[in-house]
């Protein structure tokens, strides 16, 4: 088990390595992109990545505090599902109602992979591959879909 400071250092090193690995990769729209801290441009829509324990997670999250607005955002995503599938492919889990570890209600579309830990550097290539492939797919989708959410602001 790592001490808190050592664990924080390893996490920072992993995400810095991922960022360096992704820096030459252009976005789908050829606009500058920060792959580690991807900005959707929408206040309540995020692309999240996480790795904890032996599970890695990547997803598009709708975090509007108003349940009705969150449902409206989700319906917009459902209308864009064909574009999502064309960009990101199959294998994503669509979850309309989810409560995160902080008790916050969100909607998400996500993928997970198990069996890898950022605390084992031998796992880094697989984790980076998982995040890279799926970040590029989500970026392609978002580059096409983001304009559909402007009216919901």
mmCIF file with all atom_site columns, N, CA and C in Angstrom, residues 87-126:
data_model
loop_
_atom_site.group_PDB
_atom_site.id
_atom_site.type_symbol
_atom_site.label_atom_id
_atom_site.label_alt_id
_atom_site.label_comp_id
_atom_site.label_asym_id
_atom_site.label_entity_id
_atom_site.label_seq_id
_atom_site.pdbx_PDB_ins_code
_atom_site.Cartn_x
_atom_site.Cartn_y
_atom_site.Cartn_z
_atom_site.occupancy
_atom_site.B_iso_or_equiv
_atom_site.pdbx_formal_charge
_atom_site.auth_seq_id
_atom_site.auth_comp_id
_atom_site.auth_asym_id
_atom_site.auth_atom_id
_atom_site.pdbx_PDB_model_num
ATOM 1   N N  . UNK A 1 87  ? -19.284 6.834  -34.442 1.00 0.00 ? 87  UNK A N  1
ATOM 2   C CA . UNK A 1 87  ? -18.000 7.381  -33.987 1.00 0.00 ? 87  UNK A CA 1
ATOM 3   C C  . UNK A 1 87  ? -17.310 6.472  -32.974 1.00 0.00 ? 87  UNK A C  1
ATOM 4   N N  . UNK A 1 88  ? -18.033 6.112  -31.927 1.00 0.00 ? 88  UNK A N  1
ATOM 5   C CA . UNK A 1 88  ? -17.432 5.429  -30.789 1.00 0.00 ? 88  UNK A CA 1
ATOM 6   C C  . UNK A 1 88  ? -17.611 3.919  -30.813 1.00 0.00 ? 88  UNK A C  1
ATOM 7   N N  . UNK A 1 89  ? -18.516 3.425  -31.635 1.00 0.00 ? 89  UNK A N  1
ATOM 8   C CA . UNK A 1 89  ? -18.719 1.989  -31.728 1.00 0.00 ? 89  UNK A CA 1
ATOM 9   C C  . UNK A 1 89  ? -19.581 1.435  -30.606 1.00 0.00 ? 89  UNK A C  1
ATOM 10  N N  . UNK A 1 90  ? -19.674 0.122  -30.602 1.00 0.00 ? 90  UNK A N  1
ATOM 11  C CA . UNK A 1 90  ? -20.476 -0.603 -29.611 1.00 0.00 ? 90  UNK A CA 1
ATOM 12  C C  . UNK A 1 90  ? -19.688 -0.778 -28.311 1.00 0.00 ? 90  UNK A C  1
ATOM 13  N N  . UNK A 1 91  ? -20.345 -1.320 -27.317 1.00 0.00 ? 91  UNK A N  1
ATOM 14  C CA . UNK A 1 91  ? -19.670 -1.668 -26.073 1.00 0.00 ? 91  UNK A CA 1
ATOM 15  C C  . UNK A 1 91  ? -19.746 -0.610 -24.989 1.00 0.00 ? 91  UNK A C  1
ATOM 16  N N  . UNK A 1 92  ? -20.454 0.479  -25.246 1.00 0.00 ? 92  UNK A N  1
ATOM 17  C CA . UNK A 1 92  ? -20.605 1.545  -24.251 1.00 0.00 ? 92  UNK A CA 1
ATOM 18  C C  . UNK A 1 92  ? -21.868 1.287  -23.443 1.00 0.00 ? 92  UNK A C  1
ATOM 19  N N  . UNK A 1 93  ? -21.836 1.611  -22.167 1.00 0.00 ? 93  UNK A N  1
ATOM 20  C CA . UNK A 1 93  ? -22.989 1.437  -21.284 1.00 0.00 ? 93  UNK A CA 1
ATOM 21  C C  . UNK A 1 93  ? -23.681 2.787  -21.153 1.00 0.00 ? 93  UNK A C  1
ATOM 22  N N  . UNK A 1 94  ? -24.963 2.807  -21.452 1.00 0.00 ? 94  UNK A N  1
ATOM 23  C CA . UNK A 1 94  ? -25.774 4.030  -21.360 1.00 0.00 ? 94  UNK A CA 1
ATOM 24  C C  . UNK A 1 94  ? -26.560 3.953  -20.058 1.00 0.00 ? 94  UNK A C  1
ATOM 25  N N  . UNK A 1 95  ? -26.301 4.883  -19.155 1.00 0.00 ? 95  UNK A N  1
ATOM 26  C CA . UNK A 1 95  ? -26.922 4.865  -17.840 1.00 0.00 ? 95  UNK A CA 1
ATOM 27  C C  . UNK A 1 95  ? -27.585 6.216  -17.579 1.00 0.00 ? 95  UNK A C  1
ATOM 28  N N  . UNK A 1 96  ? -28.904 6.219  -17.632 1.00 0.00 ? 96  UNK A N  1
ATOM 29  C CA . UNK A 1 96  ? -29.648 7.469  -17.475 1.00 0.00 ? 96  UNK A CA 1
ATOM 30  C C  . UNK A 1 96  ? -29.572 8.012  -16.054 1.00 0.00 ? 96  UNK A C  1
ATOM 31  N N  . UNK A 1 97  ? -29.678 7.155  -15.069 1.00 0.00 ? 97  UNK A N  1
ATOM 32  C CA . UNK A 1 97  ? -29.670 7.583  -13.665 1.00 0.00 ? 97  UNK A CA 1
ATOM 33  C C  . UNK A 1 97  ? -28.582 6.846  -12.900 1.00 0.00 ? 97  UNK A C  1
ATOM 34  N N  . UNK A 1 98  ? -27.593 7.591  -12.460 1.00 0.00 ? 98  UNK A N  1
ATOM 35  C CA . UNK A 1 98  ? -26.493 7.027  -11.681 1.00 0.00 ? 98  UNK A CA 1
ATOM 36  C C  . UNK A 1 98  ? -26.176 7.992  -10.540 1.00 0.00 ? 98  UNK A C  1
ATOM 37  N N  . UNK A 1 99  ? -25.885 7.435  -9.388  1.00 0.00 ? 99  UNK A N  1
ATOM 38  C CA . UNK A 1 99  ? -25.459 8.248  -8.251  1.00 0.00 ? 99  UNK A CA 1
ATOM 39  C C  . UNK A 1 99  ? -23.978 7.981  -8.034  1.00 0.00 ? 99  UNK A C  1
ATOM 40  N N  . UNK A 1 100 ? -23.167 9.042  -8.133  1.00 0.00 ? 100 UNK A N  1
ATOM 41  C CA . UNK A 1 100 ? -21.717 8.869  -7.989  1.00 0.00 ? 100 UNK A CA 1
ATOM 42  C C  . UNK A 1 100 ? -21.332 8.716  -6.522  1.00 0.00 ? 100 UNK A C  1
ATOM 43  N N  . UNK A 1 101 ? -20.024 8.568  -6.274  1.00 0.00 ? 101 UNK A N  1
ATOM 44  C CA . UNK A 1 101 ? -19.527 8.319  -4.918  1.00 0.00 ? 101 UNK A CA 1
ATOM 45  C C  . UNK A 1 101 ? -19.785 9.471  -3.958  1.00 0.00 ? 101 UNK A C  1
ATOM 46  N N  . UNK A 1 102 ? -20.105 10.666 -4.504  1.00 0.00 ? 102 UNK A N  1
ATOM 47  C CA . UNK A 1 102 ? -20.417 11.830 -3.661  1.00 0.00 ? 102 UNK A CA 1
ATOM 48  C C  . UNK A 1 102 ? -21.919 12.045 -3.488  1.00 0.00 ? 102 UNK A C  1
ATOM 49  N N  . UNK A 1 103 ? -22.727 11.101 -3.979  1.00 0.00 ? 103 UNK A N  1
ATOM 50  C CA . UNK A 1 103 ? -24.170 11.211 -3.861  1.00 0.00 ? 103 UNK A CA 1
ATOM 51  C C  . UNK A 1 103 ? -24.811 12.083 -4.935  1.00 0.00 ? 103 UNK A C  1
ATOM 52  N N  . UNK A 1 104 ? -24.035 12.488 -5.920  1.00 0.00 ? 104 UNK A N  1
ATOM 53  C CA . UNK A 1 104 ? -24.518 13.349 -6.995  1.00 0.00 ? 104 UNK A CA 1
ATOM 54  C C  . UNK A 1 104 ? -25.164 12.497 -8.091  1.00 0.00 ? 104 UNK A C  1
ATOM 55  N N  . UNK A 1 105 ? -26.357 12.910 -8.533  1.00 0.00 ? 105 UNK A N  1
ATOM 56  C CA . UNK A 1 105 ? -27.052 12.204 -9.605  1.00 0.00 ? 105 UNK A CA 1
ATOM 57  C C  . UNK A 1 105 ? -26.505 12.685 -10.947 1.00 0.00 ? 105 UNK A C  1
ATOM 58  N N  . UNK A 1 106 ? -26.129 11.728 -11.781 1.00 0.00 ? 106 UNK A N  1
ATOM 59  C CA . UNK A 1 106 ? -25.613 12.044 -13.112 1.00 0.00 ? 106 UNK A CA 1
ATOM 60  C C  . UNK A 1 106 ? -26.171 11.060 -14.124 1.00 0.00 ? 106 UNK A C  1
ATOM 61  N N  . UNK A 1 107 ? -25.963 11.379 -15.380 1.00 0.00 ? 107 UNK A N  1
ATOM 62  C CA . UNK A 1 107 ? -26.235 10.495 -16.498 1.00 0.00 ? 107 UNK A CA 1
ATOM 63  C C  . UNK A 1 107 ? -24.901 10.262 -17.179 1.00 0.00 ? 107 UNK A C  1
ATOM 64  N N  . UNK A 1 108 ? -24.679 9.042  -17.667 1.00 0.00 ? 108 UNK A N  1
ATOM 65  C CA . UNK A 1 108 ? -23.384 8.779  -18.282 1.00 0.00 ? 108 UNK A CA 1
ATOM 66  C C  . UNK A 1 108 ? -23.453 7.704  -19.358 1.00 0.00 ? 108 UNK A C  1
ATOM 67  N N  . UNK A 1 109 ? -22.494 7.813  -20.256 1.00 0.00 ? 109 UNK A N  1
ATOM 68  C CA . UNK A 1 109 ? -22.224 6.792  -21.259 1.00 0.00 ? 109 UNK A CA 1
ATOM 69  C C  . UNK A 1 109 ? -20.760 6.448  -21.039 1.00 0.00 ? 109 UNK A C  1
ATOM 70  N N  . UNK A 1 110 ? -20.466 5.198  -20.765 1.00 0.00 ? 110 UNK A N  1
ATOM 71  C CA . UNK A 1 110 ? -19.101 4.889  -20.343 1.00 0.00 ? 110 UNK A CA 1
ATOM 72  C C  . UNK A 1 110 ? -18.646 3.492  -20.742 1.00 0.00 ? 110 UNK A C  1
ATOM 73  N N  . UNK A 1 111 ? -17.342 3.294  -20.584 1.00 0.00 ? 111 UNK A N  1
ATOM 74  C CA . UNK A 1 111 ? -16.695 1.997  -20.741 1.00 0.00 ? 111 UNK A CA 1
ATOM 75  C C  . UNK A 1 111 ? -15.763 1.797  -19.564 1.00 0.00 ? 111 UNK A C  1
ATOM 76  N N  . UNK A 1 112 ? -15.585 0.545  -19.198 1.00 0.00 ? 112 UNK A N  1
ATOM 77  C CA . UNK A 1 112 ? -14.629 0.195  -18.149 1.00 0.00 ? 112 UNK A CA 1
ATOM 78  C C  . UNK A 1 112 ? -13.789 -0.984 -18.621 1.00 0.00 ? 112 UNK A C  1
ATOM 79  N N  . UNK A 1 113 ? -12.610 -1.067 -18.066 1.00 0.00 ? 113 UNK A N  1
ATOM 80  C CA . UNK A 1 113 ? -11.760 -2.234 -18.274 1.00 0.00 ? 113 UNK A CA 1
ATOM 81  C C  . UNK A 1 113 ? -11.191 -2.598 -16.916 1.00 0.00 ? 113 UNK A C  1
ATOM 82  N N  . UNK A 1 114 ? -11.157 -3.884 -16.629 1.00 0.00 ? 114 UNK A N  1
ATOM 83  C CA . UNK A 1 114 ? -10.671 -4.340 -15.325 1.00 0.00 ? 114 UNK A CA 1
ATOM 84  C C  . UNK A 1 114 ? -9.338  -5.058 -15.467 1.00 0.00 ? 114 UNK A C  1
ATOM 85  N N  . UNK A 1 115 ? -8.634  -5.129 -14.353 1.00 0.00 ? 115 UNK A N  1
ATOM 86  C CA . UNK A 1 115 ? -7.407  -5.903 -14.307 1.00 0.00 ? 115 UNK A CA 1
ATOM 87  C C  . UNK A 1 115 ? -6.131  -5.102 -14.453 1.00 0.00 ? 115 UNK A C  1
ATOM 88  N N  . UNK A 1 116 ? -6.236  -3.771 -14.454 1.00 0.00 ? 116 UNK A N  1
ATOM 89  C CA . UNK A 1 116 ? -5.060  -2.929 -14.613 1.00 0.00 ? 116 UNK A CA 1
ATOM 90  C C  . UNK A 1 116 ? -5.027  -1.871 -13.517 1.00 0.00 ? 116 UNK A C  1
ATOM 91  N N  . UNK A 1 117 ? -3.812  -1.547 -13.089 1.00 0.00 ? 117 UNK A N  1
ATOM 92  C CA . UNK A 1 117 ? -3.632  -0.528 -12.060 1.00 0.00 ? 117 UNK A CA 1
ATOM 93  C C  . UNK A 1 117 ? -2.516  0.413  -12.466 1.00 0.00 ? 117 UNK A C  1
ATOM 94  N N  . UNK A 1 118 ? -2.749  1.706  -12.307 1.00 0.00 ? 118 UNK A N  1
ATOM 95  C CA . UNK A 1 118 ? -1.698  2.677  -12.613 1.00 0.00 ? 118 UNK A CA 1
ATOM 96  C C  . UNK A 1 118 ? -0.532  2.571  -11.624 1.00 0.00 ? 118 UNK A C  1
ATOM 97  N N  . UNK A 1 119 ? -0.723  1.872  -10.527 1.00 0.00 ? 119 UNK A N  1
ATOM 98  C CA . UNK A 1 119 ? 0.354   1.701  -9.558  1.00 0.00 ? 119 UNK A CA 1
ATOM 99  C C  . UNK A 1 119 ? 1.315   0.586  -9.969  1.00 0.00 ? 119 UNK A C  1
ATOM 100 N N  . UNK A 1 120 ? 1.003   -0.091 -11.060 1.00 0.00 ? 120 UNK A N  1
ATOM 101 C CA . UNK A 1 120 ? 1.890   -1.095 -11.638 1.00 0.00 ? 120 UNK A CA 1
ATOM 102 C C  . UNK A 1 120 ? 2.302   -0.577 -13.016 1.00 0.00 ? 120 UNK A C  1
ATOM 103 N N  . UNK A 1 121 ? 3.536   -0.108 -13.147 1.00 0.00 ? 121 UNK A N  1
ATOM 104 C CA . UNK A 1 121 ? 3.973   0.503  -14.401 1.00 0.00 ? 121 UNK A CA 1
ATOM 105 C C  . UNK A 1 121 ? 3.916   -0.469 -15.584 1.00 0.00 ? 121 UNK A C  1
ATOM 106 N N  . UNK A 1 122 ? 3.920   -1.749 -15.317 1.00 0.00 ? 122 UNK A N  1
ATOM 107 C CA . UNK A 1 122 ? 3.778   -2.729 -16.399 1.00 0.00 ? 122 UNK A CA 1
ATOM 108 C C  . UNK A 1 122 ? 2.387   -2.651 -17.026 1.00 0.00 ? 122 UNK A C  1
ATOM 109 N N  . UNK A 1 123 ? 1.415   -2.119 -16.311 1.00 0.00 ? 123 UNK A N  1
ATOM 110 C CA . UNK A 1 123 ? 0.050   -1.971 -16.819 1.00 0.00 ? 123 UNK A CA 1
ATOM 111 C C  . UNK A 1 123 ? -0.146  -0.684 -17.612 1.00 0.00 ? 123 UNK A C  1
ATOM 112 N N  . UNK A 1 124 ? 0.785   0.248  -17.509 1.00 0.00 ? 124 UNK A N  1
ATOM 113 C CA . UNK A 1 124 ? 0.614   1.548  -18.147 1.00 0.00 ? 124 UNK A CA 1
ATOM 114 C C  . UNK A 1 124 ? 0.347   1.454  -19.646 1.00 0.00 ? 124 UNK A C  1
ATOM 115 N N  . UNK A 1 125 ? 1.060   0.615  -20.403 1.00 0.00 ? 125 UNK A N  1
ATOM 116 C CA . UNK A 1 125 ? 0.756   0.559  -21.852 1.00 0.00 ? 125 UNK A CA 1
ATOM 117 C C  . UNK A 1 125 ? -0.701  0.200  -22.140 1.00 0.00 ? 125 UNK A C  1
ATOM 118 N N  . UNK A 1 126 ? -1.246  -0.755 -21.405 1.00 0.00 ? 126 UNK A N  1
ATOM 119 C CA . UNK A 1 126 ? -2.649  -1.134 -21.628 1.00 0.00 ? 126 UNK A CA 1
ATOM 120 C C  . UNK A 1 126 ? -3.607  -0.034 -21.199 1.00 0.00 ? 126 UNK A C  1
#
